[in-house]
XYZ file of C-alpha atoms in Angstrom:
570
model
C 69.905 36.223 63.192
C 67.576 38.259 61.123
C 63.832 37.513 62.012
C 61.924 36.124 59.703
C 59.319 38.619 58.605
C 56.633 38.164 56.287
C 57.113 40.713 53.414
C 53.360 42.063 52.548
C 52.065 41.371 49.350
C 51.857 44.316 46.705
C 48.077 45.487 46.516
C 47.972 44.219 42.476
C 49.567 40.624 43.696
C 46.757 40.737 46.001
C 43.694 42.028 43.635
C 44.983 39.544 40.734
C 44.934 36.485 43.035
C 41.899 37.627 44.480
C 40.074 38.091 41.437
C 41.190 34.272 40.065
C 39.860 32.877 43.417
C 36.868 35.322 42.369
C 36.321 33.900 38.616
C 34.410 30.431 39.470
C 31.629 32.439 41.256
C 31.915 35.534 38.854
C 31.669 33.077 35.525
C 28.601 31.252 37.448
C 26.591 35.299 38.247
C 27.785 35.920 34.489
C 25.956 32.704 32.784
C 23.022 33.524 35.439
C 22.592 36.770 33.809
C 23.077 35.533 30.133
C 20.915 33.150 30.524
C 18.833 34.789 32.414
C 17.871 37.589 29.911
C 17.129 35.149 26.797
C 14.040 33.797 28.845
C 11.119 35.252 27.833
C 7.954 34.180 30.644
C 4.144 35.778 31.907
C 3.272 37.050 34.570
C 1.015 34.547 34.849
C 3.205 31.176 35.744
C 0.481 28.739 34.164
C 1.070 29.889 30.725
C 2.075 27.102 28.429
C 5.705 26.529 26.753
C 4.744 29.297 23.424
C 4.593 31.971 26.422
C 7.355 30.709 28.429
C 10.529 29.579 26.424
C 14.654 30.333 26.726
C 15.605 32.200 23.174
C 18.624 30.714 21.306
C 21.760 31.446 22.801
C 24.600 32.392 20.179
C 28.382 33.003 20.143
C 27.592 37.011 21.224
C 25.601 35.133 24.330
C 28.981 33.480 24.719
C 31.613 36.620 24.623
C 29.284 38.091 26.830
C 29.229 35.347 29.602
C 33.119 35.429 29.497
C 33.326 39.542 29.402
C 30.870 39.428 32.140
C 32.724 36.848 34.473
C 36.223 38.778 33.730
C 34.097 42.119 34.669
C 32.516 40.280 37.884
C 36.378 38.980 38.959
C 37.520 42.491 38.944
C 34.233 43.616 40.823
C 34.382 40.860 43.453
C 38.466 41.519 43.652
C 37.934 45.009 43.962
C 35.766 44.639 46.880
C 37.982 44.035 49.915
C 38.964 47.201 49.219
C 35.862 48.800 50.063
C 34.906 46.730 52.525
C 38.141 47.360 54.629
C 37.392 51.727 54.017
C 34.182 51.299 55.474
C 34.939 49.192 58.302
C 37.248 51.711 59.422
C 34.191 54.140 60.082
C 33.893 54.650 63.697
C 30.186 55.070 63.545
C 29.630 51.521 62.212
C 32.017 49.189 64.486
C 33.732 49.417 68.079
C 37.142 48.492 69.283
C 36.929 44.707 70.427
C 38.540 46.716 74.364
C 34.923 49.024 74.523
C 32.652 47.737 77.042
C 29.845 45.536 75.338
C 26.952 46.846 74.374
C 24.301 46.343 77.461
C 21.179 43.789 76.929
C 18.826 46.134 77.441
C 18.909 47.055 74.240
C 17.829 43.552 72.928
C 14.301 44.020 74.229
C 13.724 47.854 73.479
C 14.963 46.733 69.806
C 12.316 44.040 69.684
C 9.545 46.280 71.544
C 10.385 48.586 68.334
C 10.062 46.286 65.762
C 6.847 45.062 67.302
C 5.501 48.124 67.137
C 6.235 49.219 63.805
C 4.369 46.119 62.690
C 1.619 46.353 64.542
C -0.337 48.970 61.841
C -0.018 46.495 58.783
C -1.843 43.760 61.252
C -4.797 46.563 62.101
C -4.660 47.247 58.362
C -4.494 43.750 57.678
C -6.339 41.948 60.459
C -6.487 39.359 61.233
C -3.514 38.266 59.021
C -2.587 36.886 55.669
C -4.405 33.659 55.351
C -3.891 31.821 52.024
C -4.930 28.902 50.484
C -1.758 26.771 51.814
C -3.198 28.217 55.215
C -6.119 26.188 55.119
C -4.007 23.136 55.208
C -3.031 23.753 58.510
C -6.270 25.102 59.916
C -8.564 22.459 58.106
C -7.320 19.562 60.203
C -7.217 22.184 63.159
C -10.837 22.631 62.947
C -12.182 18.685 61.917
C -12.949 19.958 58.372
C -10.251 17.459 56.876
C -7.967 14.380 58.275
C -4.466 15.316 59.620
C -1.956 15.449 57.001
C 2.288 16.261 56.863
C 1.931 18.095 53.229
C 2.708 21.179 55.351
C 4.613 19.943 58.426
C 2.317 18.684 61.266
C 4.087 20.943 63.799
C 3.131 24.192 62.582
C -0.565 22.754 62.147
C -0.262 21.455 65.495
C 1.391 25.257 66.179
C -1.578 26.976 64.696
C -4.018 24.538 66.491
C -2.879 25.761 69.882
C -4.337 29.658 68.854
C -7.354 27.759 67.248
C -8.282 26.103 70.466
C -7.458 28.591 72.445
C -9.833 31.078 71.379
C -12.179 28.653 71.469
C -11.593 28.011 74.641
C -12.119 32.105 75.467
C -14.867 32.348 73.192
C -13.780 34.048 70.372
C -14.386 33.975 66.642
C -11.759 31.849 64.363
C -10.940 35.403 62.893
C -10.128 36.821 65.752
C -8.212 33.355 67.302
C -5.830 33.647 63.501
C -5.030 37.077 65.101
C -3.997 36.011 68.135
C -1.734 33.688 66.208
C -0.179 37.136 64.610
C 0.363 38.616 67.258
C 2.347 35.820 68.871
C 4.482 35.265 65.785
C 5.430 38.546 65.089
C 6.497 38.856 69.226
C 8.354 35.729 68.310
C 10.188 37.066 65.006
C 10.488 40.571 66.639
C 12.188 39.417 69.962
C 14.505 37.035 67.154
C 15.290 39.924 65.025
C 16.097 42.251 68.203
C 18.222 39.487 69.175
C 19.916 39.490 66.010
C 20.464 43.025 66.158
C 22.387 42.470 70.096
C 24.324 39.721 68.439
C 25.734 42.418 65.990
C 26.877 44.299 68.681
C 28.348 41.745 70.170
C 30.169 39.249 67.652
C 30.794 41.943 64.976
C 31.088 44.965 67.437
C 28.707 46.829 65.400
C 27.978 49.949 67.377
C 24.794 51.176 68.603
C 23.815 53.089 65.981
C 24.499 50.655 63.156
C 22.341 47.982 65.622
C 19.870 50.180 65.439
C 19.745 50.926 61.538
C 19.931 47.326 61.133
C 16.696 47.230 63.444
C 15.104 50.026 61.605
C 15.379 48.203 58.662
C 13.725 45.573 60.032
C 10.688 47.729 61.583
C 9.647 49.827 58.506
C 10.494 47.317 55.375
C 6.958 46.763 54.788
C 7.857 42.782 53.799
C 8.734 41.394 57.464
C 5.867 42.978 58.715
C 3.224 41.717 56.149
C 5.485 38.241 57.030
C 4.608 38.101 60.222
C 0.960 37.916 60.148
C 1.115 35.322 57.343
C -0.425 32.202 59.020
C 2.499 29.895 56.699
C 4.987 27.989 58.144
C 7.857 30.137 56.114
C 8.020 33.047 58.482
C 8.888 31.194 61.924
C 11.070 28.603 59.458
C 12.957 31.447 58.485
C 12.915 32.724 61.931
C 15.148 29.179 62.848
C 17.573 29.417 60.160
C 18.895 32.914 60.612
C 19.115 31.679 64.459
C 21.442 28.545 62.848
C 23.397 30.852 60.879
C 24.540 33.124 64.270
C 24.908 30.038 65.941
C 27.450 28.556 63.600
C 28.815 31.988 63.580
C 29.291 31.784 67.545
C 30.557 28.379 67.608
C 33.376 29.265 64.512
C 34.274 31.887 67.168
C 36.391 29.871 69.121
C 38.581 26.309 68.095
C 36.371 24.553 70.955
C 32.963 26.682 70.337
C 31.130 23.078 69.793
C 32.271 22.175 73.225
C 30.320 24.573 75.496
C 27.081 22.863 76.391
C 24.865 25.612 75.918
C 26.384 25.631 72.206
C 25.303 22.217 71.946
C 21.893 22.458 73.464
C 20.609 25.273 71.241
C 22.446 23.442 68.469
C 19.941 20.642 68.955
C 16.773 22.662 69.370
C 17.602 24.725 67.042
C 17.937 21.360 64.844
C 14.703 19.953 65.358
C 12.776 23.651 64.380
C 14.545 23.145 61.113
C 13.489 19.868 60.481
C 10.236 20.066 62.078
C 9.350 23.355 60.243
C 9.727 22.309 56.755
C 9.609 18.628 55.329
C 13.378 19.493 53.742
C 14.522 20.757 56.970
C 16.044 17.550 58.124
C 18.284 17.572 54.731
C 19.761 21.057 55.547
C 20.476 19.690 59.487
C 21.879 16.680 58.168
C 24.147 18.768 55.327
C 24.830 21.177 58.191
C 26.516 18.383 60.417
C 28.193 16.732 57.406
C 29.948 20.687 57.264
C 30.619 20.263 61.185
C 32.452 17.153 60.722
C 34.268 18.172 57.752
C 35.313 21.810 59.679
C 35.893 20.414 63.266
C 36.727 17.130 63.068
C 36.452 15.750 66.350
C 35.764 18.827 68.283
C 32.427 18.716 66.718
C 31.476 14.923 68.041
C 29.387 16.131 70.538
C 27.790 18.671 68.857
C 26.941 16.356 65.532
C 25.808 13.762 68.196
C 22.941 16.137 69.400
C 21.909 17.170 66.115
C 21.632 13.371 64.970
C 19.889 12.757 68.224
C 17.425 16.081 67.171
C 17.067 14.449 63.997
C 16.452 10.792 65.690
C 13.450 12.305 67.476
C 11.603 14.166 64.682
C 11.751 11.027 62.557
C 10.590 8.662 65.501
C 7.637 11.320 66.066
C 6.856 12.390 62.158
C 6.600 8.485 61.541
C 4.291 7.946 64.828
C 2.122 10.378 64.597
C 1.442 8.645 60.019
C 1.624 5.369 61.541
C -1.518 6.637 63.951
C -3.362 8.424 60.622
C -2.019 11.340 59.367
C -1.665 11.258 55.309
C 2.127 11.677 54.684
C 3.361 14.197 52.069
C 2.824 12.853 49.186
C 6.132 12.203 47.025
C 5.254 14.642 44.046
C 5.551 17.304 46.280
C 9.679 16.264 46.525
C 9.682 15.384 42.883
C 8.779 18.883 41.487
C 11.672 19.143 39.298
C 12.324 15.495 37.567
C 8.170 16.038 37.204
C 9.066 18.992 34.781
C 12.188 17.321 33.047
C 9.946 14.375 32.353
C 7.207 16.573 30.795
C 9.550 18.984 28.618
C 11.093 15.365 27.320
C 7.348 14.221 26.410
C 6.850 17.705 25.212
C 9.655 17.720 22.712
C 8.899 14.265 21.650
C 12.297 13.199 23.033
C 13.643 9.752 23.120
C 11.311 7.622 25.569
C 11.648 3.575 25.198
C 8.628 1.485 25.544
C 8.826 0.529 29.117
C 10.181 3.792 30.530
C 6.471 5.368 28.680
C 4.648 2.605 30.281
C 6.262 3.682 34.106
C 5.325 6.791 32.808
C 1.777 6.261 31.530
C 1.346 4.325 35.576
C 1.491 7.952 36.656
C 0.194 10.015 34.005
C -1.275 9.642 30.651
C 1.669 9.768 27.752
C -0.761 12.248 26.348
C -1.827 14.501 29.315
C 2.374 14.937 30.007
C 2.086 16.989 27.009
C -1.016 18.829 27.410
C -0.816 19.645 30.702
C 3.044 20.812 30.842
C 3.667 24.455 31.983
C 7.232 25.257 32.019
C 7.071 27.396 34.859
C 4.782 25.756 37.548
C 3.977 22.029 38.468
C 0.616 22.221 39.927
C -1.138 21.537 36.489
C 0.835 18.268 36.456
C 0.666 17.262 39.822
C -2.634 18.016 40.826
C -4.462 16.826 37.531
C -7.263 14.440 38.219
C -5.895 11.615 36.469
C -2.461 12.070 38.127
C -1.510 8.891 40.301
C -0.545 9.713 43.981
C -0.852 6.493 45.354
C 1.164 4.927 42.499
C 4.204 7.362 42.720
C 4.154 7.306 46.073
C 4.257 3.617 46.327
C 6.848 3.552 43.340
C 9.154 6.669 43.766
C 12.163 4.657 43.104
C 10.940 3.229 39.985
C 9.754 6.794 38.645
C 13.420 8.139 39.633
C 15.070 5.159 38.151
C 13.134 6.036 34.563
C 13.860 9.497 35.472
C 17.615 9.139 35.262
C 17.584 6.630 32.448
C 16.089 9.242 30.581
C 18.637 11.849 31.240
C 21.320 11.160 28.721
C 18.780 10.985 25.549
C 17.239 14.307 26.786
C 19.744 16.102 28.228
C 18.369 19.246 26.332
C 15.150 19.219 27.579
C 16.289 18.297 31.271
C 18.408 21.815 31.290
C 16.109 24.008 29.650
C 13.007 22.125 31.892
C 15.082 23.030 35.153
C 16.057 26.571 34.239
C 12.532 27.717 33.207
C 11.281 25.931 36.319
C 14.022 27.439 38.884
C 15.195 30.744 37.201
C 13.268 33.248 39.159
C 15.961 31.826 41.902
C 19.006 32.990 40.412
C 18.427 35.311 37.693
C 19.023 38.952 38.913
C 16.381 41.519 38.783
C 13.502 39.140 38.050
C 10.054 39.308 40.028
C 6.831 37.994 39.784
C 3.683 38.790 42.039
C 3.209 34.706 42.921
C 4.437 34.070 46.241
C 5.804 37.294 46.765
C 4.372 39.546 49.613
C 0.789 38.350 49.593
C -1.775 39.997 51.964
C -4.938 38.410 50.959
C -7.468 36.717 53.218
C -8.668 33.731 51.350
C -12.151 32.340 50.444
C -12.759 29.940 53.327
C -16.067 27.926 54.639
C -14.315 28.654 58.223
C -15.669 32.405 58.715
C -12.184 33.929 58.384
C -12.424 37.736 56.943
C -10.620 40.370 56.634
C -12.363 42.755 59.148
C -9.906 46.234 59.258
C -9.176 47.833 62.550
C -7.932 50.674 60.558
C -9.006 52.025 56.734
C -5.589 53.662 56.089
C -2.441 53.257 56.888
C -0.083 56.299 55.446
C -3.234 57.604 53.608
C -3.499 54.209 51.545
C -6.027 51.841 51.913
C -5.190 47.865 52.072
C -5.369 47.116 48.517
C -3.485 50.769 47.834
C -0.982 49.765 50.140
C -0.355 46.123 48.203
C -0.307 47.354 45.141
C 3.237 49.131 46.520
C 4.509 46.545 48.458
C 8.165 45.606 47.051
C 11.474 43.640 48.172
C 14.553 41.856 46.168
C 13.284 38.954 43.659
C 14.827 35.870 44.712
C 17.737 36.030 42.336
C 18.596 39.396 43.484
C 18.864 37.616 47.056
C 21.086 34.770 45.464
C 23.384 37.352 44.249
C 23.463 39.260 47.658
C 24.179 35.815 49.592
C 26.793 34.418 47.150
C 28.689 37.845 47.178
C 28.673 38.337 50.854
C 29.670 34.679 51.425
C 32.454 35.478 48.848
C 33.474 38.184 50.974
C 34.195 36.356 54.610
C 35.862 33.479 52.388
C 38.190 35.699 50.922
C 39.145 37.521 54.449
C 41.341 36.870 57.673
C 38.366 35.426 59.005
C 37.373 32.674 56.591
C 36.097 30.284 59.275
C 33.058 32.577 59.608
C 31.760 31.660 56.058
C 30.565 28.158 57.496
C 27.493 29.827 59.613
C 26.359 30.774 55.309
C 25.633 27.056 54.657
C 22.026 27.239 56.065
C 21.036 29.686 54.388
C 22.808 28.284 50.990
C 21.202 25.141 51.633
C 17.605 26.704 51.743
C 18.800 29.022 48.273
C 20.210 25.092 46.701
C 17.074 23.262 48.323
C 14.997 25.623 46.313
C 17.120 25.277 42.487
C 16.204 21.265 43.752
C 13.019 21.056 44.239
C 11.038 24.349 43.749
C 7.011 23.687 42.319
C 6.991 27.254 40.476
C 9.873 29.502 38.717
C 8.822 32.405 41.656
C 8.191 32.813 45.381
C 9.825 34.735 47.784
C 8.486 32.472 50.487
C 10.411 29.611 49.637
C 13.953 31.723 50.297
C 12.585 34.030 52.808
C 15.912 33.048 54.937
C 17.498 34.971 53.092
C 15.258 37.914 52.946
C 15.311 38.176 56.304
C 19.506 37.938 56.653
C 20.042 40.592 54.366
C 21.369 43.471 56.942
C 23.162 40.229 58.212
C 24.796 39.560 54.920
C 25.536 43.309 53.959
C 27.414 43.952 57.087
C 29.352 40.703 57.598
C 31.923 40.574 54.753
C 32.340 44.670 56.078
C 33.254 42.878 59.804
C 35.164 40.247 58.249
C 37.953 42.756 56.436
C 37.813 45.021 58.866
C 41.056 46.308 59.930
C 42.870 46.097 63.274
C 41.132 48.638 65.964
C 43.273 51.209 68.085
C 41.104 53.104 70.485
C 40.789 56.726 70.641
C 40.463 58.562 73.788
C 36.629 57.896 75.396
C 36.114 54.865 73.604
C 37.352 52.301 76.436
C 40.293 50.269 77.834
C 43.158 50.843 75.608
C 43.585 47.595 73.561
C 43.862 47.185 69.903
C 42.317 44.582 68.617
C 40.210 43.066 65.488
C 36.490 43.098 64.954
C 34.028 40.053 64.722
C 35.743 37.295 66.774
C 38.569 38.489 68.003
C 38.467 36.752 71.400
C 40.117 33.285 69.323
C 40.641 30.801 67.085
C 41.888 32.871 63.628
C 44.184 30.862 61.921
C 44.992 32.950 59.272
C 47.796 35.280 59.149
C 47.649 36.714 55.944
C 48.972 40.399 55.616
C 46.274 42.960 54.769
């Protein structure tokens, strides 16, 4: 009998069916940028709706979203191909048959990083303490009550460095430096890690671990990052761990069986949800993902997070039920807040008892006045706006909320994009919640006291003015192409350890308080070498090695110890 051989798909079979499975994501990146272009905002985010509107769209808006997505298709098809001629490159990945890279190189990796960040803090010192800073430290110092607006761990976190110096005698400026130095050991030694992890799951080589971890070291951003006394960096710090540990775990068919899997996936839960009030919704999505991927392999591994999850409720809701203030509900409701106002602002259709819920929280009038498209903070923290009744009636706001939606449908879109798009429009940037370095006015004593005047002949403020990164939109656009990328290769599973970092990117478009701030999605900031290299891993061809390079075994790159399923021809 004749075997039965696969017969290999013709390269333009494969680009064409590539580039339809490429044209829901493409279309979506094409209306991103169409849209994106016809909105017309200030720098400064508090400007009212005559300085920050969307411009009529028109039929040429339309041929050029569907030229676009047809143009993106053939882009995103194109791609395998050039992912597949670089990960043939020598230099960049190992045979899976070469001994491992040796863990000594973790620590010298993170020693390096460390050090290349420890300038800014000198420059910088004692860190970047902001306004949302003093939220933490406040309660820290008896200068306010204990509250969960920004999660009680990290306050509890920053309390330890607080006490601590006090303890040794030392100023509070120079106890917020200690707490620098201790976070950027703790997203150094991470990023290091990362770096080893390269080596490891992708057999990255050496050098390529090491560009990775010079990006790391001398990109100005994680540095400045790492002194900033906000819960974002260390959150961030939690989620790219998530995202390699879902990558580990896809590894194998029975990688949510190992104990140690399961164990890490748990604490690596409760830092989520403990580090930002959302977190517990991207855990929670997370397991729904394991279910849905595993089935019951993952039962074990669900059952820990939901047990991680279990514990951070039973202790967030102990620790209000002893006295500290809760976050109040506005702070979730950041989004229907701004639908609401556009629909009062464009004197849409509003019914006599859905202004009167209204008018519990707000004024009818002050809606109007006070509605920015871009930022919620002049609704939410106006004088006359009702906390206590919005907390106390969320459900009633959200059911007025929705009954609203189908007379001002309009208003809801155009409220959401001018409120979200500095998340997903490409090329956008704004200097709010970007890479701050500031040291805030504070009654606590905190200043910025310089252990250095210069650093690369530029003073502080000379040095800020040149700080830059990707806008958030740009790092939408990097994550949903790279994500595309793994999808659309032999390794497909892989694509599952993207969802945290997704969820933080969807999280945002949910429930963001201002149209700009890198903070927010600094996850994905910080995965960038992550996501440039994967989809390169992913398509990476089969591996024969060359004399010197190890035992002589072929084999593929990033997982090729088990559990592919696919056996699609490249």
């Amino acid at each position: 009998m004749t075997p039965n051989i696969p017969t290999p798909r013709p390269p333009m079979s494969r680009f064409l069916r590539t580039a339809v499975q490429a044209s829901p994501l493409a279309l979506l990146l094409s209306g991103f940028a169409v849209v994106g272009r016809r909105i017309r905002y200030d720098e400064w985010l508090g400007a009212r709706p005559d300085r920050v509107f969307i411009e009529p769209l028109g039929p040429a808006d339309a041929l050029l979203w569907a030229a676009g997505g047809v143009l993106l298709a053939a882009a995103l098809a194109a791609l395998p191909v050039l992912y597949r001629a670089v990960g043939r490159a020598r230099a960049m990945f190992r045979h899976p048959g070469q001994t491992p890279v040796r863990i000594r190189w973790w620590p010298m990796w993170s020693a390096g990083i460390f050090c290349a960040w420890v300038p800014y803090l000198l420059l910088y010192w004692p860190g970047v303490v902001l306004p949302d800073s003093f939220a933490s430290i406040g309660p820290m110092l008896g200068e306010r009550p204990l509250e969960n607006h920004h999660p009680l761990a990290f306050t509890l976190f920053v309390g330890v460095f607080l006490h601590a110096g006090a303890f040794l005698g030392l100023s509070v400026t120079s106890s917020i430096a200690l707490f620098s130095l201790t976070q950027m050991a703790i997203m150094a030694t991470a990023l290091g890690y990362a770096c080893l992890w390269l080596t490891r799951r992708t057999h990255a080589t050496v050098v390529t671990a090491s560009a990775v971890a010079a990006f790391f070291a001398f990109t100005p951003v994680f540095a400045i990052y790492a002194i900033n006394v906000q819960k974002d960096p260390l959150f961030a710090v939690a989620i790219m761990l998530l995202c390699l540990l879902l990558s580990d775990a896809a590894a194998t068919n029975d990688g949510l069986r190992n104990p140690w899997t399961i164990a890490r996936l748990a604490l690596l839960a409760a830092w989520v949800s403990l580090w930002r009030n959302g977190g517990t919704v991207i855990v929670a999505a997370c397991a729904v993902l394991l279910i849905f991927v595993w089935r019951r392999k993952a039962a074990r591994a669900v059952l820990s997070v939901l047990a991680a999850l279990l514990a951070v409720t039973i202790a967030v809701s102990a620790a209000e039920a002893s006295g500290v203030t809760p976050a109040p509900q506005a702070e979730k409701l950041a989004v229907p807040l701004q639908q609401v106002a556009r629909a009062m602002y464009t004197d849409g259709e509003i019914s006599e008892d859905q202004a009167a819920v209204l008018e519990e929280v707000l004024p009818v009038e002050r809606w109007r006045e006070l509605y920015t498209p871009a930022r919620v903070d002049a609704i939410k923290w106006a004088p006359d706006f009702d906390d206590e009744y919005l907390d106390a009636h969320t459900g009633r706001f959200l059911s007025v909320w929705l009954a609203m939606a189908p007379t001002n449908l309009g208003a809801y879109v155009e409220a959401w994009m001018l409120e979200t798009f500095g998340f997903w429009a490409p090329g956008v940037k704004n200097g709010y919640g970007f890479i701050d370095t500031a040291v805030a006015e504070n009654p606590f004593g905190i200043e910025r006291t310089p252990r250095v005047e210069t650093l690369w002949g530029l003073t502080g403020d000379e040095l800020a003015e040149r700080l830059d990164y990707f806008g958030s939109g740009t790092l939408a656009w990097i994550l949903l192409v790279s994500a595309f990328g793994v999808a659309t290769s032999p390794r497909r599973r892989y694509v599952l350890a993207y969802a945290p970092l997704v969820l933080v990117w969807l999280a945002g478009l949910a429930a963001t308080p201002t149209a700009f701030s890198l903070r927010y999605v600094f996850s994905i900031a910080l995965a960038v070498p992550l996501l440039l290299l994967a989809p390169l891993a992913a398509h990476a061809p089969p591996r024969t090695p060359v004399r010197g390079e190890g035992p002589q075994r072929a084999g593929r790159l990033w997982g090729s110890g088990g559990g592919e399923e696919s056996t699609e021809t490249q």
